[in-house]
Amino acid sequence: MLHALDASTGQTSYRISSETSAIYGYLTGRGTYVYGGTTTGPVVAFGLDAREVAWQSYLDEYVNSVAVTEESVFAGSHAGIVAALDRITGDERWRTTLGGDEIAVRSRPAVATRMLSAIISDFSASPLVSSVVVMSI
């Protein structure tokens, strides 16, 4: 559930209910939408003007925080999936799975000048290995 607070009073202006599990990581806003990942897999977009869930797009279990540009929402999951979704409709633009059985995207992706980067962890390595993946978008 999203609670919209009045910035001057701190009082709840309205609530938007969703049937998703807990929001996982940070919410990110752009325009009249707020986006987040969840513990059960959907990336969810809350439409603030309509005061309802605008869309949900299933990625995989444990979608960490998302990054948003003018056109896309970028998300990564604990299953090593990275995807780009249309910011307004939630339609999938592309999806890739990073190599390895136990690769997890553990942070919010970062977007800079046609490049996307994310911190990943390889749980099959001993000791645990974390690295940064950078890809052109």
PDB file of C-alpha atoms in Angstrom:
ATOM      1  CA  MET A   1       0.000   0.000   0.000  1.00  0.00           C
ATOM      2  CA  LEU A   2       1.218   3.483  -0.866  1.00  0.00           C
ATOM      3  CA  HIS A   3       0.401   6.293   1.560  1.00  0.00           C
ATOM      4  CA  ALA A   4       0.433   9.741  -0.048  1.00  0.00           C
ATOM      5  CA  LEU A   5       1.194  12.386   2.561  1.00  0.00           C
ATOM      6  CA  ASP A   6       0.448  16.095   2.436  1.00  0.00           C
ATOM      7  CA  ALA A   7       3.919  17.714   2.452  1.00  0.00           C
ATOM      8  CA  SER A   8       2.792  20.670   4.581  1.00  0.00           C
ATOM      9  CA  THR A   9       0.896  18.751   7.299  1.00  0.00           C
ATOM     10  CA  GLY A  10       2.204  15.192   7.177  1.00  0.00           C
ATOM     11  CA  GLN A  11      -1.356  13.906   7.121  1.00  0.00           C
ATOM     12  CA  THR A  12      -2.352  11.074   4.802  1.00  0.00           C
ATOM     13  CA  SER A  13      -4.009  12.557   1.720  1.00  0.00           C
ATOM     14  CA  TYR A  14      -4.956   9.200   0.234  1.00  0.00           C
ATOM     15  CA  ARG A  15      -3.848   5.569   0.002  1.00  0.00           C
ATOM     16  CA  ILE A  16      -3.320   3.368  -3.033  1.00  0.00           C
ATOM     17  CA  SER A  17      -3.774  -0.312  -2.331  1.00  0.00           C
ATOM     18  CA  SER A  18      -2.040  -3.005  -4.356  1.00  0.00           C
ATOM     19  CA  GLU A  19      -2.239  -6.762  -4.220  1.00  0.00           C
ATOM     20  CA  THR A  20       1.534  -7.109  -4.325  1.00  0.00           C
ATOM     21  CA  SER A  21       3.738  -8.185  -1.488  1.00  0.00           C
ATOM     22  CA  ALA A  22       5.952  -5.783   0.378  1.00  0.00           C
ATOM     23  CA  ILE A  23       7.769  -3.079  -1.561  1.00  0.00           C
ATOM     24  CA  TYR A  24      11.455  -4.039  -1.585  1.00  0.00           C
ATOM     25  CA  GLY A  25      14.057  -1.284  -1.568  1.00  0.00           C
ATOM     26  CA  TYR A  26      13.383   2.342  -2.409  1.00  0.00           C
ATOM     27  CA  LEU A  27      10.543   3.904  -4.363  1.00  0.00           C
ATOM     28  CA  THR A  28      11.439   6.096  -7.334  1.00  0.00           C
ATOM     29  CA  GLY A  29       9.231   8.796  -8.832  1.00  0.00           C
ATOM     30  CA  ARG A  30       8.995  10.365 -12.265  1.00  0.00           C
ATOM     31  CA  GLY A  31       6.191  12.591 -13.492  1.00  0.00           C
ATOM     32  CA  THR A  32       2.922  11.463 -11.935  1.00  0.00           C
ATOM     33  CA  TYR A  33       4.090   7.896 -11.213  1.00  0.00           C
ATOM     34  CA  VAL A  34       5.915   6.214  -8.343  1.00  0.00           C
ATOM     35  CA  TYR A  35       7.711   2.914  -9.049  1.00  0.00           C
ATOM     36  CA  GLY A  36       9.059   0.116  -6.888  1.00  0.00           C
ATOM     37  CA  GLY A  37      10.071  -3.519  -6.799  1.00  0.00           C
ATOM     38  CA  THR A  38       8.496  -6.137  -4.546  1.00  0.00           C
ATOM     39  CA  THR A  39       9.455  -9.266  -2.639  1.00  0.00           C
ATOM     40  CA  THR A  40       7.236 -11.459  -4.838  1.00  0.00           C
ATOM     41  CA  GLY A  41       8.371 -10.289  -8.264  1.00  0.00           C
ATOM     42  CA  PRO A  42       6.247  -7.551  -9.777  1.00  0.00           C
ATOM     43  CA  VAL A  43       7.591  -4.124 -10.549  1.00  0.00           C
ATOM     44  CA  VAL A  44       4.685  -1.863  -9.662  1.00  0.00           C
ATOM     45  CA  ALA A  45       3.753   1.628 -10.890  1.00  0.00           C
ATOM     46  CA  PHE A  46       1.427   3.748  -8.803  1.00  0.00           C
ATOM     47  CA  GLY A  47      -0.456   6.408 -10.804  1.00  0.00           C
ATOM     48  CA  LEU A  48      -0.741   9.420  -8.539  1.00  0.00           C
ATOM     49  CA  ASP A  49      -3.273  11.326 -10.677  1.00  0.00           C
ATOM     50  CA  ALA A  50      -5.654   8.371 -10.932  1.00  0.00           C
ATOM     51  CA  ARG A  51      -4.807   7.239  -7.374  1.00  0.00           C
ATOM     52  CA  GLU A  52      -4.499   3.608  -8.396  1.00  0.00           C
ATOM     53  CA  VAL A  53      -1.992   0.999  -9.463  1.00  0.00           C
ATOM     54  CA  ALA A  54      -1.191   1.902 -13.076  1.00  0.00           C
ATOM     55  CA  TRP A  55       0.534  -1.386 -13.934  1.00  0.00           C
ATOM     56  CA  GLN A  56       2.436  -4.360 -12.608  1.00  0.00           C
ATOM     57  CA  SER A  57       5.034  -6.274 -14.599  1.00  0.00           C
ATOM     58  CA  TYR A  58       6.357  -9.580 -13.278  1.00  0.00           C
ATOM     59  CA  LEU A  59      10.136  -9.867 -13.315  1.00  0.00           C
ATOM     60  CA  ASP A  60      11.091 -12.439 -10.676  1.00  0.00           C
ATOM     61  CA  GLU A  61      11.267 -12.884  -6.952  1.00  0.00           C
ATOM     62  CA  TYR A  62      12.874 -10.045  -4.982  1.00  0.00           C
ATOM     63  CA  VAL A  63      13.041  -7.091  -7.332  1.00  0.00           C
ATOM     64  CA  ASN A  64      15.224  -4.494  -5.678  1.00  0.00           C
ATOM     65  CA  SER A  65      14.820  -0.759  -6.184  1.00  0.00           C
ATOM     66  CA  VAL A  66      14.301   0.446  -9.732  1.00  0.00           C
ATOM     67  CA  ALA A  67      15.869   3.214 -11.809  1.00  0.00           C
ATOM     68  CA  VAL A  68      13.702   5.419 -14.017  1.00  0.00           C
ATOM     69  CA  THR A  69      14.410   7.505 -17.114  1.00  0.00           C
ATOM     70  CA  GLU A  70      12.018   9.497 -19.272  1.00  0.00           C
ATOM     71  CA  GLU A  71      11.164   6.345 -21.263  1.00  0.00           C
ATOM     72  CA  SER A  72      12.010   3.286 -19.170  1.00  0.00           C
ATOM     73  CA  VAL A  73      11.997   1.640 -15.767  1.00  0.00           C
ATOM     74  CA  PHE A  74      15.073  -0.549 -15.193  1.00  0.00           C
ATOM     75  CA  ALA A  75      14.916  -3.347 -12.629  1.00  0.00           C
ATOM     76  CA  GLY A  76      17.003  -6.277 -11.473  1.00  0.00           C
ATOM     77  CA  SER A  77      16.068  -9.359  -9.460  1.00  0.00           C
ATOM     78  CA  HIS A  78      17.737 -11.766  -7.086  1.00  0.00           C
ATOM     79  CA  ALA A  79      17.503 -14.339  -9.916  1.00  0.00           C
ATOM     80  CA  GLY A  80      20.020 -12.312 -11.985  1.00  0.00           C
ATOM     81  CA  ILE A  81      17.415 -10.881 -14.358  1.00  0.00           C
ATOM     82  CA  VAL A  82      17.768  -7.293 -15.591  1.00  0.00           C
ATOM     83  CA  ALA A  83      14.920  -5.751 -17.599  1.00  0.00           C
ATOM     84  CA  ALA A  84      13.746  -2.500 -19.137  1.00  0.00           C
ATOM     85  CA  LEU A  85      10.022  -1.722 -18.944  1.00  0.00           C
ATOM     86  CA  ASP A  86       8.067   1.035 -20.646  1.00  0.00           C
ATOM     87  CA  ARG A  87       7.650   3.771 -18.020  1.00  0.00           C
ATOM     88  CA  ILE A  88       3.983   4.476 -18.832  1.00  0.00           C
ATOM     89  CA  THR A  89       2.598   1.052 -19.813  1.00  0.00           C
ATOM     90  CA  GLY A  90       4.900  -1.433 -18.062  1.00  0.00           C
ATOM     91  CA  ASP A  91       5.411  -3.335 -21.332  1.00  0.00           C
ATOM     92  CA  GLU A  92       8.717  -5.173 -21.425  1.00  0.00           C
ATOM     93  CA  ARG A  93      11.260  -3.545 -23.762  1.00  0.00           C
ATOM     94  CA  TRP A  94      13.974  -6.126 -23.120  1.00  0.00           C
ATOM     95  CA  ARG A  95      15.142  -8.697 -20.587  1.00  0.00           C
ATOM     96  CA  THR A  96      18.480 -10.402 -20.006  1.00  0.00           C
ATOM     97  CA  THR A  97      19.637 -12.990 -17.505  1.00  0.00           C
ATOM     98  CA  LEU A  98      23.166 -12.579 -16.197  1.00  0.00           C
ATOM     99  CA  GLY A  99      25.282 -15.746 -16.354  1.00  0.00           C
ATOM    100  CA  GLY A 100      25.602 -18.067 -13.392  1.00  0.00           C
ATOM    101  CA  ASP A 101      23.248 -20.118 -11.254  1.00  0.00           C
ATOM    102  CA  GLU A 102      23.465 -17.977  -8.160  1.00  0.00           C
ATOM    103  CA  ILE A 103      23.837 -14.443  -9.521  1.00  0.00           C
ATOM    104  CA  ALA A 104      21.675 -11.793  -7.822  1.00  0.00           C
ATOM    105  CA  VAL A 105      21.208  -8.114  -8.650  1.00  0.00           C
ATOM    106  CA  ARG A 106      21.471  -6.612  -5.174  1.00  0.00           C
ATOM    107  CA  SER A 107      21.114  -2.869  -5.735  1.00  0.00           C
ATOM    108  CA  ARG A 108      19.164  -0.246  -7.622  1.00  0.00           C
ATOM    109  CA  PRO A 109      20.481  -0.026 -11.198  1.00  0.00           C
ATOM    110  CA  ALA A 110      22.148   3.248 -12.149  1.00  0.00           C
ATOM    111  CA  VAL A 111      21.626   4.894 -15.542  1.00  0.00           C
ATOM    112  CA  ALA A 112      24.136   7.277 -17.135  1.00  0.00           C
ATOM    113  CA  THR A 113      24.505   8.289 -20.788  1.00  0.00           C
ATOM    114  CA  ARG A 114      23.132   5.142 -22.447  1.00  0.00           C
ATOM    115  CA  MET A 115      24.804   2.853 -19.892  1.00  0.00           C
ATOM    116  CA  LEU A 116      23.183   0.786 -17.155  1.00  0.00           C
ATOM    117  CA  SER A 117      25.150  -0.511 -14.191  1.00  0.00           C
ATOM    118  CA  ALA A 118      24.214  -2.677 -11.229  1.00  0.00           C
ATOM    119  CA  ILE A 119      25.952  -4.407  -8.361  1.00  0.00           C
ATOM    120  CA  ILE A 120      25.633  -8.179  -8.503  1.00  0.00           C
ATOM    121  CA  SER A 121      26.591 -10.918  -6.070  1.00  0.00           C
ATOM    122  CA  ASP A 122      27.724 -14.413  -6.992  1.00  0.00           C
ATOM    123  CA  PHE A 123      26.596 -16.701  -4.194  1.00  0.00           C
ATOM    124  CA  SER A 124      28.293 -19.751  -5.744  1.00  0.00           C
ATOM    125  CA  ALA A 125      31.739 -18.220  -5.168  1.00  0.00           C
ATOM    126  CA  SER A 126      33.626 -18.789  -1.949  1.00  0.00           C
ATOM    127  CA  PRO A 127      34.156 -16.281  -0.552  1.00  0.00           C
ATOM    128  CA  LEU A 128      31.119 -14.353  -1.805  1.00  0.00           C
ATOM    129  CA  VAL A 129      32.017 -12.164  -4.799  1.00  0.00           C
ATOM    130  CA  SER A 130      30.316  -8.852  -5.589  1.00  0.00           C
ATOM    131  CA  SER A 131      30.983  -6.948  -8.788  1.00  0.00           C
ATOM    132  CA  VAL A 132      29.588  -4.219 -11.003  1.00  0.00           C
ATOM    133  CA  VAL A 133      27.993  -5.041 -14.351  1.00  0.00           C
ATOM    134  CA  VAL A 134      27.857  -2.277 -16.979  1.00  0.00           C
ATOM    135  CA  MET A 135      25.855  -2.624 -20.191  1.00  0.00           C
ATOM    136  CA  SER A 136      24.923  -0.342 -23.083  1.00  0.00           C
ATOM    137  CA  ILE A 137      21.245   0.535 -23.396  1.00  0.00           C
TER     138      ILE A 137
END
